[in-house]
GROMACS .gro file of C-alpha atoms in nm:
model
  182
    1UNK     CA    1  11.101  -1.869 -10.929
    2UNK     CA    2  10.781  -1.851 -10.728
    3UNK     CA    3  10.586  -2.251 -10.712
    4UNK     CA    4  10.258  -2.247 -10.845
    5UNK     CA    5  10.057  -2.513 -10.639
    6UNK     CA    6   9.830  -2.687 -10.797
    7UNK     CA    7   9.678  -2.879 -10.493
    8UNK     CA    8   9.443  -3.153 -10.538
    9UNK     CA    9   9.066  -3.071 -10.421
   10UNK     CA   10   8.959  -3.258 -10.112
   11UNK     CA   11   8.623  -3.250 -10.010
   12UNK     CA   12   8.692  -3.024  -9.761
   13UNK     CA   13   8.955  -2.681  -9.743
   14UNK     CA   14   9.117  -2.524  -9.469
   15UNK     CA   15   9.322  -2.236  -9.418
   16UNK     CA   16   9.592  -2.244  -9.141
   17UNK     CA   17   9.555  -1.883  -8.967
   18UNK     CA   18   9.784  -1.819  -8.785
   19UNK     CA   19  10.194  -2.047  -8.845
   20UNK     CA   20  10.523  -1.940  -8.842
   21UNK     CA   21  10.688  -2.144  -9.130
   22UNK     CA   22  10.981  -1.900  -9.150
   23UNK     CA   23  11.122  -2.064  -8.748
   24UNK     CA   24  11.465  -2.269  -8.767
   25UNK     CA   25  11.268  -2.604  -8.717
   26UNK     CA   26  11.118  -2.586  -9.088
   27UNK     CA   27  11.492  -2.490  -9.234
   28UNK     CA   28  11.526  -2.867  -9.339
   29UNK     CA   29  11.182  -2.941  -9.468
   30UNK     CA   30  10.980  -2.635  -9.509
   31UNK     CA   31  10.879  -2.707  -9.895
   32UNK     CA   32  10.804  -3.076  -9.800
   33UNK     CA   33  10.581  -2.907  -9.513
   34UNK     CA   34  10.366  -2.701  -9.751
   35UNK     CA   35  10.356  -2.971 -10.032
   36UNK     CA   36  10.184  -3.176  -9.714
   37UNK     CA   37   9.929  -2.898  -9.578
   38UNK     CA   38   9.883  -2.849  -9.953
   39UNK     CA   39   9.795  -3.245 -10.023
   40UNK     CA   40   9.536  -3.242  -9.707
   41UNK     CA   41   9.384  -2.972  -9.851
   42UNK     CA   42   9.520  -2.633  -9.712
   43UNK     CA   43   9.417  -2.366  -9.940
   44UNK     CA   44   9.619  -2.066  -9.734
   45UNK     CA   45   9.832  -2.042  -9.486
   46UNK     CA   46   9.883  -1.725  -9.254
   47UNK     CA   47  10.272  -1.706  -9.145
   48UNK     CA   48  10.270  -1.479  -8.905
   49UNK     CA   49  10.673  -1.242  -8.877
   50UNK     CA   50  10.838  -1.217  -8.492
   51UNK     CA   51  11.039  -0.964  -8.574
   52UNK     CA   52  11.191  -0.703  -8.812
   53UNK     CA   53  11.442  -0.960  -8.958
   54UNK     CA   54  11.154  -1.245  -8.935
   55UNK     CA   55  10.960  -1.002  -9.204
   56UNK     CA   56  11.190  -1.017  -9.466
   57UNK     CA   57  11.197  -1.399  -9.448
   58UNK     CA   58  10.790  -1.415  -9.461
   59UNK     CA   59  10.822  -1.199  -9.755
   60UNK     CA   60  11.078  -1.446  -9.961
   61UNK     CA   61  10.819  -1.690  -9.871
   62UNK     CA   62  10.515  -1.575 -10.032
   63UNK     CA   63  10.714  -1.483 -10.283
   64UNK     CA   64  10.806  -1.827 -10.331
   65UNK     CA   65  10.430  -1.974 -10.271
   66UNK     CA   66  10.206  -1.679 -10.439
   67UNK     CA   67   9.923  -1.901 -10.445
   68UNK     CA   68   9.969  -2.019 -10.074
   69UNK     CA   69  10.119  -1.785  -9.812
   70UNK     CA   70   9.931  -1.481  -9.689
   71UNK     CA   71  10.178  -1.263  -9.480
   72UNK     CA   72  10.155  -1.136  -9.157
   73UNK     CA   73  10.372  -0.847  -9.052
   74UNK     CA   74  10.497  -0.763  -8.690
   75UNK     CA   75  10.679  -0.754  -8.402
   76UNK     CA   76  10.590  -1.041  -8.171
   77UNK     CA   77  10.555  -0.896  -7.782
   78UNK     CA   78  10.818  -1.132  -7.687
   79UNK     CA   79  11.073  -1.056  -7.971
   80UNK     CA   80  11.228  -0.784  -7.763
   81UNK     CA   81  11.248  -0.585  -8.093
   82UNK     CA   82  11.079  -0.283  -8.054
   83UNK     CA   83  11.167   0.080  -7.950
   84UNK     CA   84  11.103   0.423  -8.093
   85UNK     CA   85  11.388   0.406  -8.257
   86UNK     CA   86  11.328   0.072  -8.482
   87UNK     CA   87  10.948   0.128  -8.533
   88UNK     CA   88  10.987   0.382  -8.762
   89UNK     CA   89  11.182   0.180  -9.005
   90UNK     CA   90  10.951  -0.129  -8.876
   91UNK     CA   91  10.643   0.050  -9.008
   92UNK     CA   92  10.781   0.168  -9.360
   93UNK     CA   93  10.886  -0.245  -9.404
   94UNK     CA   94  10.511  -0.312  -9.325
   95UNK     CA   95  10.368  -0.019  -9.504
   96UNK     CA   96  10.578  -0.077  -9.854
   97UNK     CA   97  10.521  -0.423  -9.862
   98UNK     CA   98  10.144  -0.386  -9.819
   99UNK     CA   99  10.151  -0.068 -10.059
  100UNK     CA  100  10.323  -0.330 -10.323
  101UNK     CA  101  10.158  -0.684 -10.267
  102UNK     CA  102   9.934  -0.627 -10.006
  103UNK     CA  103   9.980  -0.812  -9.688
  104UNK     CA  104   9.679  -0.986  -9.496
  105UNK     CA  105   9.712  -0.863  -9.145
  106UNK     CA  106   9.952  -0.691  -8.897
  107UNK     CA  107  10.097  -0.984  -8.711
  108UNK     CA  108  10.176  -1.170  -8.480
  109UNK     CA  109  10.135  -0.891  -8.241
  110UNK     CA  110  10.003  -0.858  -7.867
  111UNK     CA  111  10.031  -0.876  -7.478
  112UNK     CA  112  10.261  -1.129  -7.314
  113UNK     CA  113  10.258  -1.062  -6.937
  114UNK     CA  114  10.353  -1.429  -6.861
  115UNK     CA  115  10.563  -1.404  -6.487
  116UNK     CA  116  10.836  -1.604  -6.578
  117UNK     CA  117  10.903  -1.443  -6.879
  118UNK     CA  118  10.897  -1.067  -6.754
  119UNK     CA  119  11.127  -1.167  -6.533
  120UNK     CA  120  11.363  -1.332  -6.752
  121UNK     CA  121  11.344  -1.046  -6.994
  122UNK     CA  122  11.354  -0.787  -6.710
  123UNK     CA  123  11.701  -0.911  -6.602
  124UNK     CA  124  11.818  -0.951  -6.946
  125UNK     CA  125  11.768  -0.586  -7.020
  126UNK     CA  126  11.865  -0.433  -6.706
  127UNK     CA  127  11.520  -0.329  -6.605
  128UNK     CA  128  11.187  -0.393  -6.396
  129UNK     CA  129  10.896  -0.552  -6.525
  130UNK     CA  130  10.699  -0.264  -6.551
  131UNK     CA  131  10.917  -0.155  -6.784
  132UNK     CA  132  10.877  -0.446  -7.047
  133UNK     CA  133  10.514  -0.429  -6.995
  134UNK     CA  134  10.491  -0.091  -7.059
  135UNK     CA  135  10.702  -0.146  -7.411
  136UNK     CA  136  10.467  -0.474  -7.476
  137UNK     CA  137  10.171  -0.231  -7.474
  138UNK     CA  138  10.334   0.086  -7.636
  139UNK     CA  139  10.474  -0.180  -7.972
  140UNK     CA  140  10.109  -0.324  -7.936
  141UNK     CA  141   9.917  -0.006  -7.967
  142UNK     CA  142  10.145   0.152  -8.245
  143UNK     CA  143  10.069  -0.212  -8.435
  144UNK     CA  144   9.724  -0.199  -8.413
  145UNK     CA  145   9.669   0.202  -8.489
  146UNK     CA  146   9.882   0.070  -8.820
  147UNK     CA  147   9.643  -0.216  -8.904
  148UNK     CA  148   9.387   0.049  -8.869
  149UNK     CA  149   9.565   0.293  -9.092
  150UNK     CA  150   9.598   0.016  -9.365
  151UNK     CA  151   9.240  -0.108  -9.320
  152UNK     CA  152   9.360  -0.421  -9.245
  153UNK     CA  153   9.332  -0.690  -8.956
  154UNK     CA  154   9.525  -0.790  -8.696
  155UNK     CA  155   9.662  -1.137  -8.572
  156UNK     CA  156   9.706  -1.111  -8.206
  157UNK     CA  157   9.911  -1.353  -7.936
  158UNK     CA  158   9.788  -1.268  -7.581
  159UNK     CA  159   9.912  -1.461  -7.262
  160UNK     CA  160   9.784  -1.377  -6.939
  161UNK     CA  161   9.758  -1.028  -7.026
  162UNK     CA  162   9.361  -1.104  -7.173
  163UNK     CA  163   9.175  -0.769  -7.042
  164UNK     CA  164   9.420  -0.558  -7.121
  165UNK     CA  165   9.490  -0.695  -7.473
  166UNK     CA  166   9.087  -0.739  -7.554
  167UNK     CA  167   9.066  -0.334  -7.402
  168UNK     CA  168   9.345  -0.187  -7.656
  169UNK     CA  169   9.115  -0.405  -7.960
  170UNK     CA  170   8.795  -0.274  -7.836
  171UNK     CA  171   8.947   0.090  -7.784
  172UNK     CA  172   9.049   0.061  -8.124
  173UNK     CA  173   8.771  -0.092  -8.283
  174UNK     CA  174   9.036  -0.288  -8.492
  175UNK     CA  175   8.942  -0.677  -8.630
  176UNK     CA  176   9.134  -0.980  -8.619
  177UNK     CA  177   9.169  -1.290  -8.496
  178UNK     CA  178   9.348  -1.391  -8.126
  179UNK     CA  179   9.442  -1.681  -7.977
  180UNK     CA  180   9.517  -1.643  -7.641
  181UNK     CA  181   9.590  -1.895  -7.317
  182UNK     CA  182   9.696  -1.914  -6.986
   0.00000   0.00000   0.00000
């Protein structure tokens, strides 16, 4: 049964944007965490999906917290979960769920060009770094053309990828919010 939160009224309200309350690390407390942003006087709380599996779990949530969790649906640029292939059944997750509750932005998406990383995931996958960048930026762009689609926003994760990430949103003409370091 979903928890209706009846949070006390501080003199001042946030709303966390952009949290990912569905990771491992919140498997032991997560209800104690929300009764605690809920006490300090969080009014909403963005959690942002990873991946395809991720989505179902930020679904459960809001189901759970009605009142609380806004969802954000997408494939994080370092999930590794995107191709042709799983988009298509990616997109009719996203687009249902919206259709039926509504969902408050296509997220966490973006551009994640970080060395290291490409690298790593490069190797992994049998393949250059060109290759995962070029997959980053084809999941990104199908993402955002679906945020525009719904008339919705997006929340973006860029890491040293900045001009080519803030080129796709202007090319677009999408909205959203970004957070984005180095």
């Amino acid at each position: 049964a979903p928890h209706r939160t009846t949070c006390p009224m501080p003199a001042h309200s946030f709303v966390d944007c952009h949290c990912h309350l569905t990771s491992d690390q919140f498997n032991h407390d997560r209800d104690a965490v929300i009764a605690r942003a809920c006490k300090a006087g969080v009014r909403g709380l963005f959690v942002c999906s990873t991946s395809p599996d991720d989505m179902f779990q930020v679904i459960q949530l809001r189901q759970a917290f009605p009142d609380l969790i806004y969802p954000c649906l997408g494939v994080h640029p370092l999930s590794g979960a995107y191709s042709e292939e799983m988009w298509d059944e990616t997109r009719s997750i996203i687009v249902s769920e919206h259709l039926e509750r509504g969902i408050a932005a296509i997220g966490e998406i973006g551009l994640d060009f970080s060395r290291p990383i490409l690298r790593e995931r490069a190797k992994a996958k049998g393949t250059s770094e060109q290759e995962i960048r070029a997959t980053q930026i084809a999941a990104f762009e199908a993402q955002v053309a679906l945020a525009l689609e719904l008339d919705i926003p997006v929340n973006v994760h860029s890491r040293n990828a900045e001009r080519q990430t803030i080129e796709i949103l202007k090319r677009h003409g999408v909205r959203g919010i970004m957070h984005a370091y180095k």
